[in-house]
XYZ file of C-alpha atoms in Angstrom:
689
model
C 160.081 -159.902 67.029
C 159.077 -159.886 70.781
C 157.084 -156.652 70.204
C 155.313 -158.277 67.146
C 154.207 -161.199 69.508
C 153.067 -159.030 72.039
C 151.030 -157.216 69.505
C 149.502 -160.591 67.943
C 148.508 -161.554 71.640
C 146.606 -158.083 72.302
C 144.857 -158.738 69.034
C 143.968 -162.288 69.905
C 142.693 -161.390 73.341
C 140.672 -158.579 71.888
C 138.730 -161.278 69.748
C 138.685 -163.930 72.385
C 137.225 -161.622 74.919
C 133.513 -161.428 74.125
C 133.383 -165.195 73.645
C 135.232 -165.980 76.806
C 132.695 -163.870 78.952
C 129.888 -166.069 77.420
C 131.167 -169.585 78.545
C 129.268 -169.468 81.633
C 126.031 -168.889 79.734
C 126.283 -172.282 78.140
C 127.561 -174.194 81.145
C 124.863 -176.685 81.662
C 124.975 -179.252 84.869
C 121.460 -181.172 84.061
C 121.297 -184.701 84.498
C 121.406 -185.125 80.754
C 124.786 -183.358 80.404
C 126.413 -186.142 82.548
C 124.540 -189.024 81.838
C 125.429 -192.019 79.189
C 124.648 -190.720 75.695
C 122.672 -194.121 74.892
C 121.380 -194.895 78.070
C 117.740 -195.425 79.086
C 117.648 -192.970 81.458
C 119.289 -190.271 79.132
C 116.210 -191.202 76.700
C 113.835 -190.701 79.393
C 115.363 -187.128 80.164
C 115.163 -186.152 76.621
C 111.620 -187.251 76.013
C 110.458 -185.713 79.066
C 111.437 -182.436 77.947
C 109.400 -182.708 74.805
C 106.154 -184.026 76.857
C 103.710 -181.323 77.203
C 104.925 -178.827 80.029
C 108.474 -180.052 79.438
C 110.840 -182.196 81.803
C 109.179 -182.771 85.279
C 110.798 -181.395 88.336
C 110.009 -183.710 91.215
C 110.208 -182.927 95.009
C 109.138 -184.461 98.015
C 108.177 -182.227 101.003
C 109.193 -183.783 104.492
C 107.702 -182.949 107.747
C 109.205 -184.751 110.799
C 108.954 -184.186 114.617
C 110.805 -186.585 116.927
C 108.219 -188.592 119.057
C 105.421 -188.065 116.465
C 103.797 -185.245 114.474
C 100.891 -183.380 115.996
C 97.589 -182.382 114.835
C 98.740 -179.029 114.589
C 101.690 -180.364 112.513
C 99.431 -181.916 110.207
C 97.354 -178.966 109.710
C 100.404 -176.887 109.153
C 101.477 -179.259 106.368
C 98.212 -179.409 104.633
C 97.975 -175.642 104.712
C 101.265 -175.033 103.215
C 100.902 -177.776 100.481
C 97.711 -175.859 99.494
C 99.289 -172.615 99.335
C 102.010 -174.010 97.302
C 99.517 -175.502 94.687
C 97.636 -172.209 94.416
C 101.275 -170.476 94.072
C 102.827 -173.006 91.440
C 101.900 -175.175 88.514
C 101.828 -178.645 90.038
C 101.000 -181.892 87.921
C 98.411 -183.457 90.467
C 97.008 -182.332 94.092
C 99.553 -183.585 96.246
C 98.561 -186.435 98.895
C 100.362 -186.739 101.955
C 101.801 -190.245 103.044
C 102.416 -190.605 106.687
C 105.179 -192.986 108.012
C 104.333 -196.290 110.102
C 105.849 -194.375 113.275
C 103.904 -191.359 112.781
C 106.972 -189.279 112.977
C 107.113 -188.061 109.321
C 104.843 -186.642 106.661
C 105.826 -186.745 102.814
C 104.120 -184.970 100.304
C 105.550 -185.816 96.751
C 104.864 -182.638 94.562
C 105.981 -182.201 90.755
C 105.700 -179.186 88.397
C 106.229 -179.218 84.582
C 106.481 -175.470 84.445
C 110.629 -175.377 84.460
C 110.951 -177.157 81.254
C 114.560 -177.610 80.339
C 115.687 -174.257 81.743
C 117.775 -174.715 84.828
C 116.947 -170.989 85.955
C 113.367 -171.698 86.118
C 113.730 -175.206 87.843
C 115.671 -173.576 90.501
C 113.168 -170.927 90.853
C 110.385 -173.212 91.496
C 112.754 -175.215 94.106
C 113.553 -172.099 95.718
C 109.760 -171.112 95.658
C 108.598 -174.421 97.244
C 111.173 -173.916 99.926
C 110.238 -170.104 100.577
C 106.496 -171.281 100.928
C 107.125 -174.107 103.434
C 109.700 -172.331 105.248
C 107.830 -168.993 105.866
C 107.489 -167.551 109.196
C 103.600 -167.578 109.255
C 103.818 -171.174 108.619
C 106.090 -172.485 111.552
C 104.379 -174.531 113.922
C 106.570 -174.244 116.853
C 109.796 -175.846 118.169
C 110.708 -179.382 117.213
C 108.882 -179.516 113.748
C 111.365 -179.908 110.843
C 110.432 -179.264 107.256
C 112.627 -180.231 104.456
C 112.532 -180.357 100.717
C 114.114 -183.495 99.075
C 113.513 -185.137 95.663
C 115.799 -185.239 92.239
C 114.728 -181.774 91.669
C 116.032 -180.251 95.054
C 119.437 -182.361 94.613
C 119.683 -180.922 91.031
C 119.056 -177.472 92.419
C 121.994 -178.110 95.141
C 124.092 -179.461 92.974
C 123.871 -176.765 90.360
C 124.527 -174.084 93.043
C 127.673 -175.824 93.947
C 128.894 -176.003 90.444
C 128.050 -172.366 89.913
C 129.908 -171.439 92.742
C 133.084 -173.210 91.923
C 134.454 -170.727 89.134
C 135.345 -168.064 91.400
C 136.792 -169.797 94.722
C 138.577 -172.334 92.059
C 140.152 -169.987 90.082
C 141.256 -167.470 93.048
C 142.692 -170.429 94.895
C 144.517 -171.730 92.099
C 146.220 -168.638 91.269
C 147.199 -168.012 94.984
C 148.677 -171.623 95.083
C 150.638 -171.201 91.921
C 152.026 -167.678 93.066
C 153.050 -168.790 96.364
C 154.871 -171.854 94.711
C 156.367 -169.592 92.001
C 157.649 -167.201 94.519
C 159.664 -170.156 96.578
C 161.163 -171.641 93.645
C 162.506 -168.519 91.832
C 163.330 -166.238 94.878
C 162.533 -163.285 92.728
C 160.073 -160.461 93.346
C 159.309 -160.156 89.647
C 160.035 -163.361 87.900
C 157.160 -165.293 89.573
C 154.558 -162.857 88.294
C 155.411 -163.350 84.350
C 154.506 -167.164 84.199
C 151.386 -166.484 86.201
C 150.084 -163.629 84.129
C 150.618 -165.433 80.884
C 148.892 -168.635 82.560
C 145.917 -166.308 83.304
C 146.021 -165.303 79.597
C 145.908 -168.842 78.614
C 143.053 -169.312 80.517
C 141.125 -166.449 79.143
C 141.871 -167.820 75.635
C 140.593 -171.229 76.509
C 137.254 -169.902 77.917
C 137.024 -168.383 74.373
C 137.966 -171.252 72.369
C 135.730 -173.599 74.577
C 132.911 -171.415 74.138
C 133.638 -171.589 70.233
C 133.521 -175.340 70.466
C 130.176 -175.581 72.118
C 128.588 -173.416 69.553
C 130.014 -174.958 66.633
C 129.971 -178.697 67.464
C 127.780 -178.845 70.704
C 130.570 -179.653 73.080
C 129.177 -180.184 76.365
C 130.275 -177.373 78.904
C 129.597 -178.548 82.576
C 130.922 -177.034 85.974
C 133.197 -180.225 86.196
C 134.811 -179.777 82.865
C 135.324 -176.199 82.864
C 137.071 -176.245 86.332
C 139.227 -179.005 85.104
C 140.231 -177.073 82.389
C 141.102 -174.130 84.691
C 143.523 -176.440 86.777
C 145.127 -177.702 83.500
C 145.875 -174.344 82.064
C 147.664 -173.078 85.419
C 149.086 -176.564 86.226
C 150.607 -177.726 82.745
C 151.029 -174.140 81.748
C 153.369 -173.437 84.638
C 155.046 -176.783 84.306
C 156.074 -175.630 80.786
C 157.136 -172.137 81.898
C 159.465 -173.859 84.550
C 161.094 -175.906 82.122
C 161.420 -173.040 79.383
C 162.786 -170.512 82.067
C 165.235 -173.021 83.353
C 166.546 -173.595 79.937
C 166.499 -169.870 79.087
C 168.608 -169.262 82.366
C 171.361 -171.771 81.148
C 171.477 -170.133 77.704
C 171.832 -166.600 79.337
C 175.102 -167.651 80.972
C 176.392 -168.757 77.448
C 174.740 -166.390 74.994
C 174.951 -162.603 75.307
C 171.931 -161.354 73.861
C 168.646 -162.223 75.594
C 166.842 -162.707 72.293
C 169.893 -165.354 71.096
C 169.393 -167.006 74.516
C 166.059 -167.623 74.237
C 166.120 -168.954 70.689
C 168.627 -171.463 71.874
C 166.438 -172.472 74.922
C 163.439 -172.972 72.644
C 165.393 -175.388 70.352
C 166.758 -177.061 73.115
C 163.513 -177.834 75.527
C 160.844 -176.791 72.786
C 160.565 -180.314 71.336
C 159.836 -181.789 74.701
C 157.454 -179.290 75.532
C 155.637 -179.440 72.397
C 155.766 -183.457 72.706
C 154.722 -183.429 76.437
C 151.575 -181.208 75.419
C 150.676 -183.157 72.416
C 150.888 -186.375 74.881
C 148.323 -184.887 77.340
C 146.147 -183.383 74.764
C 145.858 -186.634 72.637
C 145.100 -188.392 75.680
C 142.245 -186.186 76.708
C 140.996 -186.250 73.404
C 140.708 -190.105 73.581
C 137.940 -189.246 75.875
C 135.646 -188.453 73.087
C 135.398 -192.389 72.817
C 133.698 -192.596 75.869
C 129.730 -192.803 76.090
C 129.667 -190.686 79.310
C 128.436 -187.175 78.497
C 130.227 -185.676 81.255
C 133.701 -187.455 80.330
C 133.199 -187.101 76.636
C 132.734 -183.407 77.293
C 135.806 -183.115 79.472
C 138.053 -184.386 76.933
C 138.015 -181.722 74.266
C 137.874 -178.951 77.190
C 140.966 -180.197 78.978
C 142.860 -180.477 75.505
C 141.932 -176.970 74.747
C 143.156 -175.681 78.078
C 146.505 -177.691 77.614
C 146.887 -176.550 74.063
C 146.247 -172.783 74.856
C 148.838 -173.097 77.568
C 151.374 -174.411 75.272
C 151.005 -171.657 72.612
C 150.829 -168.845 75.367
C 154.071 -170.445 76.849
C 155.934 -170.743 73.664
C 155.094 -167.585 72.117
C 153.876 -164.907 74.745
C 156.162 -165.988 77.781
C 159.370 -165.806 75.713
C 158.245 -162.378 74.236
C 157.590 -160.856 77.923
C 161.009 -162.473 79.019
C 163.022 -161.110 76.212
C 161.517 -157.582 76.650
C 162.327 -157.730 80.250
C 165.666 -158.788 79.845
C 168.054 -160.130 82.424
C 166.811 -157.969 85.174
C 163.997 -160.074 85.449
C 165.925 -162.718 87.341
C 166.926 -159.962 89.971
C 168.616 -160.814 92.520
C 169.864 -164.121 91.299
C 170.824 -162.589 87.711
C 172.505 -164.828 85.274
C 175.434 -162.912 83.772
C 177.047 -163.720 80.516
C 180.013 -165.802 80.764
C 179.428 -167.175 84.443
C 179.082 -170.360 85.706
C 176.460 -171.733 87.915
C 177.263 -172.817 91.374
C 178.761 -176.194 91.497
C 177.022 -177.590 94.433
C 175.663 -181.211 95.014
C 171.986 -181.421 94.505
C 169.382 -183.716 96.285
C 168.680 -185.307 92.576
C 172.349 -185.740 91.975
C 172.435 -187.602 95.323
C 169.642 -189.495 94.426
C 170.883 -190.560 90.993
C 174.174 -191.753 92.756
C 172.199 -193.835 95.043
C 170.118 -195.413 92.234
C 173.345 -195.689 90.427
C 175.176 -197.773 93.002
C 172.457 -200.865 92.949
C 169.883 -199.829 90.031
C 168.300 -203.422 89.895
C 167.901 -203.342 93.814
C 166.199 -200.020 93.773
C 164.055 -200.835 90.574
C 162.985 -204.044 92.298
C 162.261 -202.528 95.745
C 160.217 -199.445 93.954
C 158.206 -202.078 91.900
C 157.281 -203.948 95.231
C 156.122 -200.785 96.848
C 153.860 -199.588 93.971
C 152.365 -202.965 93.975
C 151.763 -203.132 97.510
C 150.164 -199.752 97.448
C 147.879 -200.775 94.500
C 146.384 -203.506 96.761
C 144.659 -200.687 98.734
C 142.619 -200.109 95.725
C 140.210 -203.396 97.004
C 139.515 -201.027 99.970
C 137.739 -198.407 97.990
C 134.056 -197.963 99.088
C 131.488 -198.641 96.811
C 129.464 -196.663 94.179
C 128.697 -192.991 95.480
C 125.198 -192.296 96.096
C 123.371 -189.178 95.439
C 122.828 -188.159 99.181
C 126.711 -188.944 99.767
C 127.859 -186.654 96.962
C 128.280 -183.389 98.896
C 130.894 -182.942 101.630
C 128.457 -180.821 103.567
C 124.700 -181.735 103.961
C 122.151 -179.219 102.103
C 118.662 -179.282 102.544
C 117.943 -181.759 100.060
C 120.442 -184.489 101.657
C 118.899 -184.013 104.991
C 115.307 -184.649 103.488
C 116.945 -187.737 101.944
C 118.305 -189.038 105.405
C 114.896 -188.232 107.084
C 113.041 -190.296 104.462
C 115.211 -193.217 104.333
C 115.072 -193.563 108.125
C 111.332 -193.342 108.370
C 110.147 -195.261 105.435
C 112.485 -198.097 105.086
C 109.945 -200.239 103.734
C 109.116 -198.310 100.505
C 110.466 -196.090 97.787
C 110.402 -192.298 98.262
C 111.665 -191.353 94.663
C 109.618 -192.547 91.675
C 110.882 -194.354 88.674
C 110.126 -192.653 85.374
C 108.836 -194.845 82.500
C 108.489 -193.465 79.054
C 106.327 -195.828 76.746
C 105.012 -195.632 73.203
C 101.403 -194.265 73.636
C 99.928 -196.909 71.551
C 101.386 -199.665 74.072
C 101.180 -197.704 77.329
C 98.366 -199.534 78.617
C 100.165 -202.997 78.337
C 103.380 -201.210 79.741
C 101.145 -199.952 82.694
C 99.836 -203.303 83.376
C 103.316 -204.954 83.152
C 105.064 -202.627 85.439
C 102.410 -203.130 88.123
C 103.060 -206.880 87.706
C 106.669 -206.404 88.310
C 108.094 -207.893 91.735
C 109.307 -204.969 93.866
C 106.705 -202.628 92.312
C 104.551 -200.757 95.235
C 102.455 -198.933 92.494
C 102.165 -197.368 89.133
C 100.465 -194.377 87.618
C 99.708 -193.228 83.961
C 101.134 -189.592 83.712
C 101.346 -187.207 80.769
C 101.217 -188.093 77.399
C 102.081 -186.545 73.721
C 101.210 -188.073 70.556
C 103.872 -190.397 70.526
C 105.018 -191.209 73.987
C 103.406 -191.529 77.566
C 104.807 -191.009 80.947
C 104.372 -193.696 83.668
C 105.463 -193.087 87.296
C 106.519 -195.987 89.164
C 107.304 -196.259 92.965
C 109.569 -199.215 94.080
C 109.252 -200.968 97.482
C 113.024 -200.761 98.309
C 114.491 -197.306 99.505
C 116.309 -195.397 96.762
C 119.515 -196.828 95.404
C 119.383 -199.977 97.654
C 119.579 -203.296 96.310
C 116.124 -204.118 96.274
C 115.450 -201.061 94.159
C 118.262 -201.945 91.818
C 116.882 -205.426 91.127
C 113.455 -203.815 90.587
C 114.808 -201.421 88.119
C 116.533 -204.404 86.169
C 113.271 -206.431 86.055
C 111.261 -203.301 84.927
C 113.685 -202.837 81.970
C 113.689 -206.637 81.365
C 109.813 -206.634 81.349
C 109.168 -203.424 79.415
C 111.794 -203.782 76.671
C 109.375 -205.566 74.358
C 107.084 -202.763 74.530
C 109.675 -200.352 73.497
C 109.819 -198.473 76.627
C 112.455 -196.527 78.589
C 113.176 -196.800 82.283
C 114.511 -193.595 83.984
C 114.492 -191.462 86.775
C 117.495 -190.651 89.370
C 118.213 -194.283 90.722
C 118.038 -195.675 87.012
C 120.629 -192.677 86.165
C 122.945 -193.855 88.898
C 122.819 -197.517 87.560
C 123.579 -196.165 84.079
C 126.425 -194.172 85.027
C 128.162 -197.346 86.953
C 127.389 -199.850 83.947
C 128.589 -196.984 81.345
C 131.816 -196.175 83.351
C 132.632 -200.006 83.193
C 132.065 -199.879 79.471
C 134.222 -196.844 79.048
C 137.111 -198.152 80.815
C 137.296 -201.155 78.670
C 137.005 -199.013 75.642
C 139.008 -195.523 76.135
C 141.959 -197.010 78.389
C 143.408 -199.170 75.451
C 142.981 -196.128 73.002
C 144.692 -194.027 75.550
C 147.726 -196.525 75.937
C 148.020 -196.746 72.349
C 147.941 -192.987 71.514
C 150.573 -192.197 74.039
C 152.898 -194.981 73.134
C 152.618 -193.860 69.505
C 153.775 -190.377 70.294
C 156.416 -191.460 72.565
C 157.852 -193.963 69.920
C 158.194 -191.200 67.464
C 159.538 -188.754 70.018
C 162.213 -191.099 71.300
C 162.891 -193.316 68.202
C 163.037 -196.243 70.394
C 160.310 -198.946 71.779
C 161.436 -199.873 75.040
C 161.970 -196.332 76.471
C 158.341 -195.463 75.648
C 157.088 -199.035 77.198
C 159.117 -198.179 80.124
C 157.479 -194.819 80.572
C 153.977 -196.205 80.280
C 154.589 -199.105 82.603
C 155.659 -196.419 85.070
C 152.607 -194.258 84.800
C 150.316 -197.020 84.702
C 151.950 -198.259 88.278
C 151.566 -194.932 89.591
C 147.919 -194.800 88.545
C 147.384 -198.090 90.518
C 149.345 -197.078 93.252
C 147.316 -193.638 93.551
C 144.005 -195.728 93.807
C 145.321 -197.813 96.407
C 146.418 -194.873 98.685
C 142.680 -193.688 98.106
C 141.213 -196.884 99.291
C 143.221 -196.677 102.476
C 142.102 -192.770 103.258
C 138.853 -192.409 101.511
C 136.739 -194.046 104.226
C 138.643 -194.204 107.439
C 139.907 -190.503 107.159
C 137.511 -188.532 104.669
C 134.515 -190.318 106.041
C 133.413 -190.921 102.226
C 130.516 -193.292 101.759
C 131.162 -193.992 98.059
C 133.297 -193.626 95.040
C 132.448 -191.778 92.007
C 132.077 -194.284 89.320
C 134.257 -192.288 86.705
C 137.030 -191.837 89.298
C 139.094 -194.837 87.680
C 138.578 -193.416 84.115
C 139.241 -189.904 84.636
C 142.253 -190.377 86.724
C 143.848 -192.865 84.532
C 143.660 -190.441 81.428
C 144.984 -187.446 83.514
C 147.657 -189.642 85.256
C 149.006 -191.364 82.341
C 148.738 -188.272 79.887
C 150.430 -186.084 82.901
C 152.730 -188.440 84.258
C 154.418 -189.058 80.811
C 155.108 -185.427 80.645
C 157.862 -185.661 83.184
C 159.039 -188.986 81.557
C 159.499 -186.946 78.320
C 161.450 -184.044 79.936
C 163.902 -186.536 81.562
C 164.262 -188.939 78.522
C 164.430 -186.290 76.252
C 167.540 -184.738 77.802
C 169.063 -187.995 78.357
C 168.662 -188.665 74.475
C 170.266 -185.373 74.025
C 173.317 -186.565 75.998
C 173.569 -189.777 74.357
C 173.479 -188.097 70.788
C 176.305 -185.875 72.070
C 178.486 -189.041 72.762
C 177.668 -189.953 76.340
C 176.954 -193.601 77.173
C 173.266 -194.282 78.638
C 174.323 -194.523 82.266
C 176.157 -191.166 82.737
C 173.404 -189.712 80.402
C 170.992 -191.028 82.701
C 172.461 -189.412 85.848
C 173.258 -186.368 83.869
C 169.702 -185.847 82.775
C 168.430 -186.518 86.321
C 170.866 -183.874 87.687
C 170.044 -181.036 85.358
C 166.158 -181.535 85.015
C 165.418 -183.182 88.545
C 164.939 -179.881 90.130
C 162.751 -178.459 87.224
C 160.660 -181.737 87.137
C 160.327 -181.321 91.157
C 159.209 -177.964 90.940
C 156.661 -178.807 88.041
C 155.444 -181.889 89.844
C 154.736 -180.009 93.117
C 152.930 -176.989 90.924
C 150.571 -179.575 89.172
C 150.098 -181.475 92.490
C 149.111 -178.516 94.223
C 146.932 -177.082 91.497
C 144.864 -180.627 91.600
C 144.692 -180.341 95.418
C 142.746 -177.420 95.137
C 139.848 -179.623 94.122
C 140.192 -181.241 97.778
C 138.731 -177.996 98.942
C 135.585 -178.226 96.787
C 132.171 -179.178 98.323
C 131.450 -181.839 95.950
C 133.013 -185.572 96.854
C 133.622 -186.433 93.205
C 135.890 -183.351 92.723
C 137.722 -183.983 95.853
C 138.241 -187.870 95.032
C 139.630 -186.832 91.633
C 141.657 -184.099 93.065
C 143.346 -186.192 95.587
C 144.071 -189.035 93.461
C 145.914 -187.063 90.645
C 147.629 -184.845 93.390
C 148.948 -187.931 95.065
C 149.999 -189.845 91.497
C 152.016 -186.500 90.443
C 154.063 -186.452 93.681
C 154.540 -190.209 93.555
C 155.420 -189.870 89.772
C 157.790 -186.875 90.594
C 159.680 -187.959 93.391
C 159.743 -191.767 93.299
C 158.943 -193.021 89.826
C 160.774 -190.547 87.738
C 163.652 -189.964 89.954
C 164.471 -193.508 91.071
C 162.617 -196.155 88.973
C 163.042 -194.510 85.592
C 166.608 -193.823 86.048
C 167.276 -197.203 87.835
C 165.840 -198.684 84.945
C 167.893 -196.976 82.486
C 170.985 -197.518 84.241
C 170.103 -201.478 84.352
C 169.026 -201.540 80.755
C 172.052 -199.476 79.274
C 171.724 -199.075 75.562
C 168.866 -201.311 75.332
C 166.522 -198.728 76.577
C 166.920 -197.212 72.955
C 166.037 -200.255 71.246
C 165.774 -200.686 68.300
C 167.000 -197.212 67.476
C 170.248 -196.504 66.366
C 171.115 -195.232 69.957
C 170.738 -198.851 71.167
C 173.894 -200.219 68.965
C 177.504 -199.748 70.451
C 179.373 -197.182 68.695
C 182.180 -198.293 65.944
C 185.669 -198.941 67.200
C 188.344 -196.702 65.796
C 190.241 -198.534 63.116
C 193.400 -200.409 64.117
C 196.573 -199.337 62.747
C 197.757 -201.123 59.668
C 200.288 -204.310 60.341
C 202.826 -203.150 57.673
C 202.974 -199.502 58.808
C 206.626 -198.515 59.547
C 207.740 -198.204 62.881
C 208.767 -194.693 64.074
C 212.281 -194.557 65.134
C 213.209 -192.225 67.694
C 216.221 -190.017 66.759
C 219.335 -190.321 68.747
């Protein structure tokens, strides 16, 4: 049987190989791939793609010299812009706009050449940078020339996402490998789960490509990176549980095959239930209106399910084929007993058992106090604050913000029906806060209008202008978009998605837990615990994001994504613990001793799994995008809190305090029937003399 499974996996990989290699070809990181599905800004981006020439790429060339630009500087700028106009397809002849202090000159430029192709857009941006940074165009020391605007920001972000795949995968593999070596203390055993996780990741890439081709599932750099993290993190967790149970069975069962069958019968339901919970929680993201969140759900679920299939089939087959020697030098001999030594988790269980209510109350107060830190989270993340380093586009925006505080430097795009374009243009010019508006490209149905606000990009003044524009132009059937409008829609849509998706996730996870544990109180206890962990994790983030990391804002999607991941992944460990506790209760143990036995037997495995999962998500904190750093930090902290505080102390203490009530209304909540009393008229036995 093991060899048959290995043969099947070879065939599966041969089939998945061609598709896995194409996943990068369908990865898209355009604004429309992240924007809300039904928002104004999304409609603008889609319609712009269909206008003559395709979607517009807008840039701003920024010339700056401290102390003021010289005549030679302005001449250099004019020459470079003329050379750019001759080399590339620009919408209009650019006109320079000097700052009031004379230190800066900006040239808004736009091209319709790139259309919807990211590679062509990036080529245009890089061509512009080549022209203005050419050696023969230098004007001497002190003149800085930068390329900003939405097109440059998109190109820089795309380059970051494209560069994530390799470093993210290698770093994740290295972190998991080191942790497995430390956990297993074996020169060979650590390699088996790691290889299986790599195979699962390869399979998930093929399946993700198939979903994209069959259903149009959005594949972005963010979602594919999270999928890799989940495959290695969750997959290694399942491997740790299976290997630990297999080691136990090898001491009781002689043949490795029979020991593996017994191990899978014992822990298989918990592994299947935990992975099903994670997958169900992530699939709930399909209810989100935000494209990036909705696309991440299926890809994350695919990663978890591929990891599950690999760990339940390929991992057991490899372990059985390799036999007991895979555990060398700590080989579990048949008939041997594991060393009896008091573990850390036995000590923790004993301390919780002495005063369970006190421990439970203290832990609840601690989590509530930590959650208060969420009020200190910085405001919404702006585009210029979304990189951990400072690319050229961000430097340009900072220069513009300082030199032009009195006006907008980033146009607002309005798309109006062509037969009402003149009315829309007049209304736009009459909106308070608008500095100017010009008619742009037109097709038979739609006309583009470029609006410049008086307020700086993503400032309160510009936001108010955007809202007034939408109110004024809505009767004309016009859409208001552009980079600032996109950020506004992201914030509003994330707020809507929180209200819709969170209840769905809670209901789905609760239903799975009720079916698995045959109770209502225990599932509610686990759900309450993971929600408390989520709140505490955001609170810790609020205490460190600004003061320690120096982040100027919080990604609008952080709350929803961290909630889905922490609830789904956190319940994993609760399932491992509660499932073992239920086994002990079914075998006749009281709830208190069963809880302590479950903690003693699974505590080490849960701790190892938590460390691995936290470490894999912590890999994201080394990435160059603030939103990935924030997401990785919150999930890693949440997993550690769940592993070492909530799962070990609080859930165990609550189980001890509730006793059999934790299984209400299931059969385990009822006291066992007392043995029948002896009959009153039974004859008394008389001892013989």
